[in-house]
């Protein structure tokens, strides 16, 4: 595994290490953080989150975001892999052991 990148989830203040070879959703789940998701292939947009800082790469050629959304900092964590330290704004995030 390559060196992991630190990720901050706001507004909760939760932190985890994201493996650059896994999606942000997968790394968050391994850390006990539940990010919104449905399809897990970049088409349904249920996981759409705001990237406040840092950068990501996609494991698919055309993630389901418009150019305008990408320019505004929106990402799809189910198919995005970290390429740097990140801050994600995901108010809907919960902990896996917490009731929904």
CSV table of N, CA and C in Angstrom, one decimal:
chain,number,residue,atom,x,y,z
A,1,UNK,N,0.8,-1.2,0.0
A,1,UNK,CA,0.0,0.0,0.0
A,1,UNK,C,0.9,1.2,0.0
A,2,UNK,N,0.6,2.2,-0.9
A,2,UNK,CA,1.2,3.5,-0.9
A,2,UNK,C,0.9,4.2,0.4
A,3,UNK,N,1.6,5.3,0.7
A,3,UNK,CA,1.3,6.1,1.9
A,3,UNK,C,-0.1,6.6,1.8
A,4,UNK,N,-0.8,6.5,3.0
A,4,UNK,CA,-2.2,7.0,3.1
A,4,UNK,C,-2.2,8.5,3.2
A,5,UNK,N,-3.4,9.1,2.9
A,5,UNK,CA,-3.5,10.5,3.0
A,5,UNK,C,-4.5,10.8,4.1
A,6,UNK,N,-4.3,11.8,5.0
A,6,UNK,CA,-5.2,12.2,6.0
A,6,UNK,C,-6.4,12.8,5.4
A,7,UNK,N,-7.6,12.5,6.0
A,7,UNK,CA,-8.9,13.1,5.5
A,7,UNK,C,-9.6,13.6,6.7
A,8,UNK,N,-10.2,14.8,6.6
A,8,UNK,CA,-11.0,15.4,7.6
A,8,UNK,C,-12.4,15.5,7.0
A,9,UNK,N,-13.4,15.0,7.8
A,9,UNK,CA,-14.8,15.1,7.4
A,9,UNK,C,-15.4,16.2,8.3
A,10,UNK,N,-15.9,17.2,7.6
A,10,UNK,CA,-16.6,18.3,8.3
A,10,UNK,C,-18.1,18.3,8.0
A,11,UNK,N,-18.9,18.8,8.8
A,11,UNK,CA,-18.6,19.5,10.0
A,11,UNK,C,-18.3,18.7,11.3
A,12,UNK,N,-18.3,17.4,11.2
A,12,UNK,CA,-18.2,16.5,12.3
A,12,UNK,C,-16.8,16.5,13.0
A,13,UNK,N,-15.8,16.8,12.2
A,13,UNK,CA,-14.4,16.8,12.7
A,13,UNK,C,-13.8,15.5,12.8
A,14,UNK,N,-14.4,14.5,12.1
A,14,UNK,CA,-13.8,13.1,12.1
A,14,UNK,C,-12.6,13.1,11.2
A,15,UNK,N,-11.6,12.2,11.5
A,15,UNK,CA,-10.5,12.1,10.7
A,15,UNK,C,-10.2,10.6,10.4
A,16,UNK,N,-9.7,10.3,9.2
A,16,UNK,CA,-9.2,9.0,8.9
A,16,UNK,C,-8.1,9.0,7.9
A,17,UNK,N,-7.5,7.9,7.7
A,17,UNK,CA,-6.4,7.8,6.7
A,17,UNK,C,-7.0,7.1,5.5
A,18,UNK,N,-6.8,7.7,4.3
A,18,UNK,CA,-7.4,7.2,3.1
A,18,UNK,C,-6.3,6.5,2.2
A,19,UNK,N,-6.5,5.3,1.9
A,19,UNK,CA,-5.6,4.5,1.0
A,19,UNK,C,-5.7,5.1,-0.4
A,20,UNK,N,-4.6,5.5,-1.1
A,20,UNK,CA,-4.7,6.0,-2.4
A,20,UNK,C,-5.1,5.0,-3.5
A,21,UNK,N,-5.1,3.7,-3.1
A,21,UNK,CA,-5.6,2.7,-4.0
A,21,UNK,C,-7.0,2.2,-3.8
A,22,UNK,N,-7.7,2.9,-2.9
A,22,UNK,CA,-9.1,2.6,-2.6
A,22,UNK,C,-10.0,3.8,-2.7
A,23,UNK,N,-11.3,3.7,-2.9
A,23,UNK,CA,-12.1,4.8,-3.0
A,23,UNK,C,-12.2,5.5,-1.6
A,24,UNK,N,-12.6,6.7,-1.6
A,24,UNK,CA,-12.8,7.4,-0.3
A,24,UNK,C,-13.9,6.7,0.5
A,25,UNK,N,-14.9,6.2,-0.2
A,25,UNK,CA,-16.0,5.5,0.5
A,25,UNK,C,-15.4,4.3,1.2
A,26,UNK,N,-14.6,3.5,0.5
A,26,UNK,CA,-14.0,2.3,1.1
A,26,UNK,C,-13.1,2.6,2.3
A,27,UNK,N,-12.3,3.6,2.2
A,27,UNK,CA,-11.4,4.0,3.3
A,27,UNK,C,-12.2,4.5,4.5
A,28,UNK,N,-13.2,5.3,4.2
A,28,UNK,CA,-14.0,5.8,5.3
A,28,UNK,C,-14.7,4.7,6.0
A,29,UNK,N,-15.3,3.8,5.2
A,29,UNK,CA,-16.0,2.6,5.8
A,29,UNK,C,-15.0,1.8,6.7
A,30,UNK,N,-13.8,1.6,6.2
A,30,UNK,CA,-12.8,0.8,7.0
A,30,UNK,C,-12.5,1.6,8.4
A,31,UNK,N,-12.7,2.9,8.4
A,31,UNK,CA,-12.4,3.7,9.6
A,31,UNK,C,-13.7,3.9,10.4
A,32,UNK,N,-14.8,3.2,10.0
A,32,UNK,CA,-16.0,3.3,10.8
A,32,UNK,C,-16.9,4.5,10.5
A,33,UNK,N,-16.6,5.2,9.4
A,33,UNK,CA,-17.4,6.3,9.0
A,33,UNK,C,-18.3,6.0,7.8
A,34,UNK,N,-19.6,6.3,7.9
A,34,UNK,CA,-20.6,5.9,6.9
A,34,UNK,C,-20.8,7.2,6.0
A,35,UNK,N,-20.3,7.2,4.8
A,35,UNK,CA,-20.6,8.2,3.8
A,35,UNK,C,-21.9,7.8,3.1
A,36,UNK,N,-22.7,8.8,2.6
A,36,UNK,CA,-23.8,8.5,1.8
A,36,UNK,C,-23.4,7.7,0.6
A,37,UNK,N,-24.2,6.7,0.2
A,37,UNK,CA,-23.9,6.0,-1.1
A,37,UNK,C,-25.1,5.2,-1.5
A,38,UNK,N,-25.1,4.8,-2.8
A,38,UNK,CA,-26.1,3.9,-3.3
A,38,UNK,C,-25.5,3.0,-4.3
A,39,UNK,N,-25.2,3.5,-5.5
A,39,UNK,CA,-24.7,2.6,-6.6
A,39,UNK,C,-23.3,2.2,-6.5
A,40,UNK,N,-22.5,3.0,-5.9
A,40,UNK,CA,-21.0,2.8,-5.7
A,40,UNK,C,-20.3,2.7,-7.1
A,41,UNK,N,-20.9,3.2,-8.1
A,41,UNK,CA,-20.2,3.2,-9.4
A,41,UNK,C,-20.1,4.6,-10.1
A,42,UNK,N,-20.5,5.6,-9.4
A,42,UNK,CA,-20.4,7.0,-9.9
A,42,UNK,C,-21.5,7.5,-10.8
A,43,UNK,N,-22.7,6.8,-10.7
A,43,UNK,CA,-23.8,7.3,-11.6
A,43,UNK,C,-24.9,7.8,-10.8
A,44,UNK,N,-25.2,7.4,-9.6
A,44,UNK,CA,-26.5,7.8,-9.0
A,44,UNK,C,-26.3,9.1,-8.3
A,45,UNK,N,-25.1,9.6,-7.9
A,45,UNK,CA,-24.8,10.8,-7.3
A,45,UNK,C,-25.2,10.9,-5.8
A,46,UNK,N,-25.7,9.8,-5.2
A,46,UNK,CA,-26.1,9.8,-3.8
A,46,UNK,C,-24.9,10.2,-2.9
A,47,UNK,N,-23.7,10.0,-3.3
A,47,UNK,CA,-22.5,10.2,-2.4
A,47,UNK,C,-21.9,11.6,-2.7
A,48,UNK,N,-22.5,12.4,-3.6
A,48,UNK,CA,-21.9,13.7,-4.0
A,48,UNK,C,-21.6,14.5,-2.7
A,49,UNK,N,-20.3,14.9,-2.6
A,49,UNK,CA,-19.8,15.7,-1.5
A,49,UNK,C,-18.9,16.8,-1.9
A,50,UNK,N,-18.8,17.8,-1.1
A,50,UNK,CA,-18.0,19.0,-1.4
A,50,UNK,C,-16.5,18.8,-0.9
A,51,UNK,N,-15.6,18.9,-1.9
A,51,UNK,CA,-14.2,18.9,-1.6
A,51,UNK,C,-13.8,20.3,-1.2
A,52,UNK,N,-13.4,20.4,0.1
A,52,UNK,CA,-13.0,21.8,0.6
A,52,UNK,C,-11.5,22.0,0.3
A,53,UNK,N,-10.7,21.0,0.4
A,53,UNK,CA,-9.3,21.1,0.1
A,53,UNK,C,-8.7,19.8,-0.3
A,54,UNK,N,-7.7,19.8,-1.1
A,54,UNK,CA,-7.0,18.6,-1.6
A,54,UNK,C,-7.4,18.3,-3.0
A,55,UNK,N,-7.0,17.1,-3.4
A,55,UNK,CA,-7.3,16.6,-4.8
A,55,UNK,C,-7.6,15.1,-4.8
A,56,UNK,N,-8.4,14.7,-5.8
A,56,UNK,CA,-8.7,13.3,-6.0
A,56,UNK,C,-8.5,12.9,-7.5
A,57,UNK,N,-8.4,11.6,-7.7
A,57,UNK,CA,-8.5,11.0,-9.0
A,57,UNK,C,-9.6,10.1,-9.1
A,58,UNK,N,-10.1,9.8,-10.2
A,58,UNK,CA,-11.3,8.9,-10.4
A,58,UNK,C,-10.9,7.6,-10.9
A,59,UNK,N,-11.5,6.5,-10.4
A,59,UNK,CA,-11.1,5.2,-10.9
A,59,UNK,C,-12.0,4.8,-12.2
A,60,UNK,N,-12.9,5.7,-12.6
A,60,UNK,CA,-13.7,5.5,-13.8
A,60,UNK,C,-13.4,6.7,-14.7
A,61,UNK,N,-13.6,6.6,-16.0
A,61,UNK,CA,-13.3,7.6,-16.9
A,61,UNK,C,-14.1,8.8,-16.8
A,62,UNK,N,-15.5,8.6,-16.7
A,62,UNK,CA,-16.4,9.8,-16.7
A,62,UNK,C,-17.3,9.7,-15.5
A,63,UNK,N,-16.9,10.2,-14.3
A,63,UNK,CA,-17.8,10.2,-13.2
A,63,UNK,C,-19.0,11.1,-13.4
A,64,UNK,N,-20.1,10.8,-12.8
A,64,UNK,CA,-21.4,11.5,-13.0
A,64,UNK,C,-21.5,12.9,-12.5
A,65,UNK,N,-20.6,13.8,-12.9
A,65,UNK,CA,-20.6,15.2,-12.5
A,65,UNK,C,-20.5,16.1,-13.7
A,66,UNK,N,-21.2,17.2,-13.7
A,66,UNK,CA,-21.0,18.1,-14.7
A,66,UNK,C,-19.7,18.9,-14.6
A,67,UNK,N,-19.2,19.5,-15.6
A,67,UNK,CA,-18.0,20.3,-15.5
A,67,UNK,C,-18.2,21.4,-14.4
A,68,UNK,N,-19.4,22.1,-14.4
A,68,UNK,CA,-19.6,23.1,-13.4
A,68,UNK,C,-19.5,22.6,-12.0
A,69,UNK,N,-20.1,21.4,-11.8
A,69,UNK,CA,-20.1,20.8,-10.4
A,69,UNK,C,-18.6,20.5,-10.0
A,70,UNK,N,-17.8,19.9,-11.0
A,70,UNK,CA,-16.4,19.7,-10.7
A,70,UNK,C,-15.7,21.0,-10.4
A,71,UNK,N,-16.0,22.0,-11.1
A,71,UNK,CA,-15.3,23.3,-10.9
A,71,UNK,C,-15.7,23.9,-9.5
A,72,UNK,N,-16.9,23.6,-9.0
A,72,UNK,CA,-17.4,24.0,-7.7
A,72,UNK,C,-16.9,23.2,-6.6
A,73,UNK,N,-16.1,22.1,-6.9
A,73,UNK,CA,-15.5,21.3,-5.9
A,73,UNK,C,-16.3,20.1,-5.5
A,74,UNK,N,-17.3,19.7,-6.2
A,74,UNK,CA,-18.1,18.5,-5.9
A,74,UNK,C,-17.3,17.3,-6.4
A,75,UNK,N,-17.4,16.2,-5.6
A,75,UNK,CA,-16.8,14.9,-5.9
A,75,UNK,C,-17.7,13.8,-5.6
A,76,UNK,N,-17.4,12.6,-6.1
A,76,UNK,CA,-18.1,11.4,-5.9
A,76,UNK,C,-17.2,10.4,-5.1
A,77,UNK,N,-17.3,10.4,-3.8
A,77,UNK,CA,-16.4,9.6,-3.0
A,77,UNK,C,-16.5,8.1,-3.3
A,78,UNK,N,-17.6,7.6,-3.8
A,78,UNK,CA,-17.6,6.2,-4.1
A,78,UNK,C,-16.7,5.7,-5.2
A,79,UNK,N,-16.2,6.7,-6.0
A,79,UNK,CA,-15.3,6.3,-7.1
A,79,UNK,C,-14.0,7.2,-7.1
A,80,UNK,N,-13.9,8.1,-6.1
A,80,UNK,CA,-12.8,9.0,-6.0
A,80,UNK,C,-11.7,8.4,-5.1
A,81,UNK,N,-10.5,8.6,-5.5
A,81,UNK,CA,-9.3,8.1,-4.7
A,81,UNK,C,-8.5,9.4,-4.4
A,82,UNK,N,-8.0,9.4,-3.2
A,82,UNK,CA,-7.2,10.6,-2.8
A,82,UNK,C,-5.9,10.7,-3.5
A,83,UNK,N,-5.4,11.9,-3.8
A,83,UNK,CA,-4.1,12.1,-4.3
A,83,UNK,C,-3.3,13.1,-3.4
A,84,UNK,N,-4.0,13.5,-2.3
A,84,UNK,CA,-3.4,14.5,-1.4
A,84,UNK,C,-4.2,14.4,-0.1
A,85,UNK,N,-3.8,15.2,0.9
A,85,UNK,CA,-4.6,15.3,2.1
A,85,UNK,C,-5.9,16.0,1.7
A,86,UNK,N,-7.0,15.7,2.4
A,86,UNK,CA,-8.3,16.2,2.0
A,86,UNK,C,-9.1,16.7,3.1
A,87,UNK,N,-10.0,17.6,2.8
A,87,UNK,CA,-11.1,18.0,3.7
A,87,UNK,C,-12.4,17.9,2.9
A,88,UNK,N,-13.3,17.0,3.4
A,88,UNK,CA,-14.6,16.8,2.7
A,88,UNK,C,-15.7,17.3,3.6
A,89,UNK,N,-16.6,18.1,3.0
A,89,UNK,CA,-17.8,18.6,3.7
A,89,UNK,C,-18.9,17.6,3.4
A,90,UNK,N,-19.3,16.8,4.4
A,90,UNK,CA,-20.3,15.8,4.3
A,90,UNK,C,-21.2,15.8,5.5
A,91,UNK,N,-22.2,16.7,5.6
A,91,UNK,CA,-23.0,16.8,6.8
A,91,UNK,C,-23.8,15.5,7.1
A,92,UNK,N,-24.1,14.7,6.0
A,92,UNK,CA,-24.9,13.5,6.2
A,92,UNK,C,-24.1,12.3,6.7
A,93,UNK,N,-22.8,12.4,6.8
A,93,UNK,CA,-22.0,11.3,7.3
A,93,UNK,C,-22.3,10.9,8.7
A,94,UNK,N,-22.3,9.6,9.0
A,94,UNK,CA,-22.6,9.1,10.3
A,94,UNK,C,-21.5,8.1,10.6
A,95,UNK,N,-21.5,7.6,11.8
A,95,UNK,CA,-20.7,6.5,12.2
A,95,UNK,C,-21.4,5.1,12.0
A,96,UNK,N,-20.6,4.1,11.6
A,96,UNK,CA,-21.3,2.8,11.2
A,96,UNK,C,-22.0,2.2,12.4
A,97,UNK,N,-21.5,2.4,13.6
A,97,UNK,CA,-22.2,1.9,14.8
A,97,UNK,C,-23.3,2.7,15.4
A,98,UNK,N,-23.5,3.9,14.8
A,98,UNK,CA,-24.6,4.8,15.2
A,98,UNK,C,-25.9,4.5,14.5
A,99,UNK,N,-27.0,4.7,15.2
A,99,UNK,CA,-28.3,4.4,14.6
A,99,UNK,C,-28.5,5.5,13.5
A,100,UNK,N,-29.2,5.1,12.4
A,100,UNK,CA,-29.5,6.0,11.3
A,100,UNK,C,-30.6,6.9,11.7
